[in-house]
Short mmCIF file of C-alpha atoms in Angstrom, two decimals:
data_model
loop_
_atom_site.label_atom_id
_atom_site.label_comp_id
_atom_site.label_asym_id
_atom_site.label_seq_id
_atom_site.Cartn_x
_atom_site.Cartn_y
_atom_site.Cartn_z
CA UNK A 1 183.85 22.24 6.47
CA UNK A 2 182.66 25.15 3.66
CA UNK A 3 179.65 22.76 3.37
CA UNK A 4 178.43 22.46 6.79
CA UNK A 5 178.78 18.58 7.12
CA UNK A 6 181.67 17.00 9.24
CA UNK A 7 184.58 16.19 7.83
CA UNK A 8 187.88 14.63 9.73
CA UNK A 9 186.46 11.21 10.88
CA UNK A 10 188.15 8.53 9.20
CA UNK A 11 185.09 5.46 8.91
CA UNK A 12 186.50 2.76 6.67
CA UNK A 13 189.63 0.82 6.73
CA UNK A 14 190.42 0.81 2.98
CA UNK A 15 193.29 3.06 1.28
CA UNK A 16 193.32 3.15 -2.13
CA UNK A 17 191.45 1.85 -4.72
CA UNK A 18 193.20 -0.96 -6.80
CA UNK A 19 191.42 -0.24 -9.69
CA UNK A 20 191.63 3.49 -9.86
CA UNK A 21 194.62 3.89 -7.49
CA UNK A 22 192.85 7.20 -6.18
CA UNK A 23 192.36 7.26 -2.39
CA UNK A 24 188.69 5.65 -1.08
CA UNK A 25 186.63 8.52 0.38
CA UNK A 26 185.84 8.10 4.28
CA UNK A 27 189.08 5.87 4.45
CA UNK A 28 192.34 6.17 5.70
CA UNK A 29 194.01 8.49 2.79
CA UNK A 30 190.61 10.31 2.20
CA UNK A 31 191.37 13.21 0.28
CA UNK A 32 188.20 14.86 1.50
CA UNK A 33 189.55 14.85 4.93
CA UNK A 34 193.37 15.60 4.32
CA UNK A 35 193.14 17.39 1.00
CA UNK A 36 193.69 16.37 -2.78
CA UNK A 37 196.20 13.79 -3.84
CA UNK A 38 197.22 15.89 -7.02
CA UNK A 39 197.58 19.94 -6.90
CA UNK A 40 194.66 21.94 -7.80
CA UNK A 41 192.24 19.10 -9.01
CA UNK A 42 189.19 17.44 -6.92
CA UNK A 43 188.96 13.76 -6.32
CA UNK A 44 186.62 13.76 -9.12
CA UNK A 45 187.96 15.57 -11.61
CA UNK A 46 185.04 18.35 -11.53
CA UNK A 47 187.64 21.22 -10.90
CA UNK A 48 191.17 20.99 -12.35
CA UNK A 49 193.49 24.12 -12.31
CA UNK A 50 194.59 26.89 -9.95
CA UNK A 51 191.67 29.26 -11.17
CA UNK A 52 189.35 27.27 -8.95
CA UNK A 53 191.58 27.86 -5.47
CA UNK A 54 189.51 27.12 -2.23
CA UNK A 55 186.50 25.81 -3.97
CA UNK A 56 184.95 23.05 -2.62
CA UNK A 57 183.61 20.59 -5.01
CA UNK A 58 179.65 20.16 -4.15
CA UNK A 59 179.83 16.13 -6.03
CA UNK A 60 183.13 14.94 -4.08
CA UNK A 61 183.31 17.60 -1.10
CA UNK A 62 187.58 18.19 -1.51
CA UNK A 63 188.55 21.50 -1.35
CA UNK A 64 190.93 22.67 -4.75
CA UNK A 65 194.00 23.76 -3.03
CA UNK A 66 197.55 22.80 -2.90
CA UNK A 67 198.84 18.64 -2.51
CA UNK A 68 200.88 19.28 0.29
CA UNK A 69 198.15 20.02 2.22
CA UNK A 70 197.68 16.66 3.12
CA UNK A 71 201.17 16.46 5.38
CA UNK A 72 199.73 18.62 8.15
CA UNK A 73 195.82 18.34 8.28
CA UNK A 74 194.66 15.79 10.58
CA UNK A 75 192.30 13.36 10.93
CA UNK A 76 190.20 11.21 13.57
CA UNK A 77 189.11 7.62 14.29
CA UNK A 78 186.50 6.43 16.83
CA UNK A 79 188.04 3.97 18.71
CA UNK A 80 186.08 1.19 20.69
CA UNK A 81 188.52 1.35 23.62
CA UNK A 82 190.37 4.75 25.27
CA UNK A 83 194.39 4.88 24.03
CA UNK A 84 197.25 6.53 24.83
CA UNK A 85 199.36 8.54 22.20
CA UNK A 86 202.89 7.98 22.18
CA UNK A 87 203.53 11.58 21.49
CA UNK A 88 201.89 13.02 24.83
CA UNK A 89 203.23 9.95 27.02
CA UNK A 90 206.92 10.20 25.68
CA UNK A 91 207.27 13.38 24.11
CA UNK A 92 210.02 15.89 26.08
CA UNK A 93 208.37 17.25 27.88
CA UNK A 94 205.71 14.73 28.81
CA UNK A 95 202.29 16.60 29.00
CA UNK A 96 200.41 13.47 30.70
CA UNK A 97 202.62 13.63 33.45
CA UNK A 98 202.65 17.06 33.61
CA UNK A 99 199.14 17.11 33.57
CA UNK A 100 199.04 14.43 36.10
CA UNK A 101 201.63 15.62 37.81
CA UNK A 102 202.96 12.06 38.15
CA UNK A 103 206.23 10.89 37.64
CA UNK A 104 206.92 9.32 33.90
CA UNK A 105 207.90 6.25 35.16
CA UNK A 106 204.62 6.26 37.19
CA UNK A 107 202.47 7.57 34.11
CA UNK A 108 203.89 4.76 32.42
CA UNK A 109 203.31 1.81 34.54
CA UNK A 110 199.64 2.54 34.27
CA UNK A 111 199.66 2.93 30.68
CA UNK A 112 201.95 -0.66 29.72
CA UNK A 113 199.54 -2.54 32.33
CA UNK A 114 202.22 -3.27 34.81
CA UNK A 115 200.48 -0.95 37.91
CA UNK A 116 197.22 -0.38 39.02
CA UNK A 117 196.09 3.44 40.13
CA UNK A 118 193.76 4.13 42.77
CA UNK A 119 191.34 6.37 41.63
CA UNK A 120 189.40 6.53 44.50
CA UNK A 121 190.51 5.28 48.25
CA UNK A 122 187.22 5.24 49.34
CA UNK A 123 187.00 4.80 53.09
CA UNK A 124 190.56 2.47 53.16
CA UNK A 125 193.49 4.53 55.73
CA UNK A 126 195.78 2.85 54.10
CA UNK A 127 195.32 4.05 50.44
CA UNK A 128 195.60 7.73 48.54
CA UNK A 129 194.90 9.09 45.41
CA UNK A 130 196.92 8.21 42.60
CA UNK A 131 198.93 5.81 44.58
CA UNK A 132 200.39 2.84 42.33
CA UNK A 133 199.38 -0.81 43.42
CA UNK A 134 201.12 -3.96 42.24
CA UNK A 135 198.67 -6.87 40.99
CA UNK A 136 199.73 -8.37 44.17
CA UNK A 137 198.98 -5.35 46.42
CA UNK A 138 195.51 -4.75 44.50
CA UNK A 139 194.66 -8.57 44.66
CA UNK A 140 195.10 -8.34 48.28
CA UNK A 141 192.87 -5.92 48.61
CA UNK A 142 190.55 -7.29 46.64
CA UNK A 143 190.05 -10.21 49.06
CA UNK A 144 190.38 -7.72 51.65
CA UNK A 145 187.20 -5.61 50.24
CA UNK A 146 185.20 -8.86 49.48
CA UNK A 147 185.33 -10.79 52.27
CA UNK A 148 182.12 -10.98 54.22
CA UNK A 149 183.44 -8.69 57.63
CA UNK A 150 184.78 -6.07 55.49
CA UNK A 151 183.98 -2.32 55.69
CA UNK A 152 185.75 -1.23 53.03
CA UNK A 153 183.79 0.72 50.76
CA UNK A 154 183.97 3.23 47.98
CA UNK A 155 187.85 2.12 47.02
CA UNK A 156 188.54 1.88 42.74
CA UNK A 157 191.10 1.44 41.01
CA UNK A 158 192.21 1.70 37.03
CA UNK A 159 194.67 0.41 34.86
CA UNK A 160 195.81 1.50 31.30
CA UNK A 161 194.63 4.01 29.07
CA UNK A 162 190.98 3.85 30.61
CA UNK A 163 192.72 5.15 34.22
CA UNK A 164 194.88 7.75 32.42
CA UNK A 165 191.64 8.54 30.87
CA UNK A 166 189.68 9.18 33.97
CA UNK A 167 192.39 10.90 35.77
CA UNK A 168 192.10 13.50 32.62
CA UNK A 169 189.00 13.61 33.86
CA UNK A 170 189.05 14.36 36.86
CA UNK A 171 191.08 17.59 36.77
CA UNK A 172 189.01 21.05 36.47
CA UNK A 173 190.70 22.54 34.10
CA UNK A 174 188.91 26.11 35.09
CA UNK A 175 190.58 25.59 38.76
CA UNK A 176 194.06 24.85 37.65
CA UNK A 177 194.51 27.42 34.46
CA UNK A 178 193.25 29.99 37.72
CA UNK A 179 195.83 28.51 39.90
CA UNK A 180 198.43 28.90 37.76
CA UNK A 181 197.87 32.45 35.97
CA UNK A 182 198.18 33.21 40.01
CA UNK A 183 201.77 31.24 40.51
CA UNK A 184 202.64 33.43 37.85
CA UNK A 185 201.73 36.40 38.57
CA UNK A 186 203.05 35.75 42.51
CA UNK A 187 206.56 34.87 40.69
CA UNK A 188 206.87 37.67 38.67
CA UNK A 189 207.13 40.32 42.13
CA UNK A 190 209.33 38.28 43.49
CA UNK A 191 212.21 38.75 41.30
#
């Protein structure tokens, strides 16, 4: 922000305020985050007109600009557990599978719970990266990696948002923008 301090996170669960009917600051309509509720006026009524334009109230901290503001500018929450938006999962195109470069359908097994993902196949032949598992394939092998003769080490897997997560990871972004300003330039001569 103008003022130097964060702005964006959304901290409390309350809306409005019953009483007042103005939105609670830090909450979920937070006009210091997404902008005034009324044109031209600060949530506490310091600055009120147009003459004060991009002025950012030092009491309340919302800027004096336009309402409409508020349908575009963004906002974040700390979640206690990773998630997976809707829009990048099912949006055409999907980027998480693009990213992944995984099949949808694959992308969203992981995601609803119904497939495990191997992140890592350790030192097991019969596993790869990014191969899907059933909960009876993984359980298997899950006996198979416990039992007291076994020498398979090194093997994890992931399910949900937290595997999607740490495939994100994994991928150097550096490498692949490289690799792919190359495709293109490769597929450009060969027209």
């Amino acid at each position: 922000t103008p003022l130097g301090q964060g702005v964006g996170e959304v901290t409390k669960p309350e809306t409005i305020n019953y009483r007042t009917l103005k939105p609670e600051m830090d909450g979920l309509f937070c006009e210091k985050i997404f902008g005034p509720s009324k044109d031209w006026e600060c949530w506490c009524g310091k600055y009120k007109r147009v003459r004060h334009r991009g002025i950012v109230c030092e009491r309340c901290g919302v800027e004096v600009t336009e309402s409409r503001v508020r349908r575009h500018r963004m906002g974040f929450i700390k979640l206690a557990a990773p998630v997976t938006h809707v829009w990048y999962l099912k949006g055409i195109p999907s980027y998480l599978s693009i990213l992944l470069d995984m099949p949808l359908r694959d992308v969203e097994q992981i995601v609803y719970f119904n497939a495990y993902v191997v992140l890592d196949p350790g030192n097991a032949g019969n596993l790869s990266y990014k191969q899907l598992l059933s909960e009876d394939q993984w359980l298997e092998i899950e006996e198979e990696i416990y039992a007291e003769d076994s020498e398979l080490v090194g093997i994890e897997v992931g399910i949900g948002a937290e595997a999607i997560q740490r495939l994100l990871q994994e991928i150097n972004l550096e490498e692949e923008a490289e690799r792919l300003r190359t495709e293109i330039v490769e597929s450009k001569g060969q027209k």
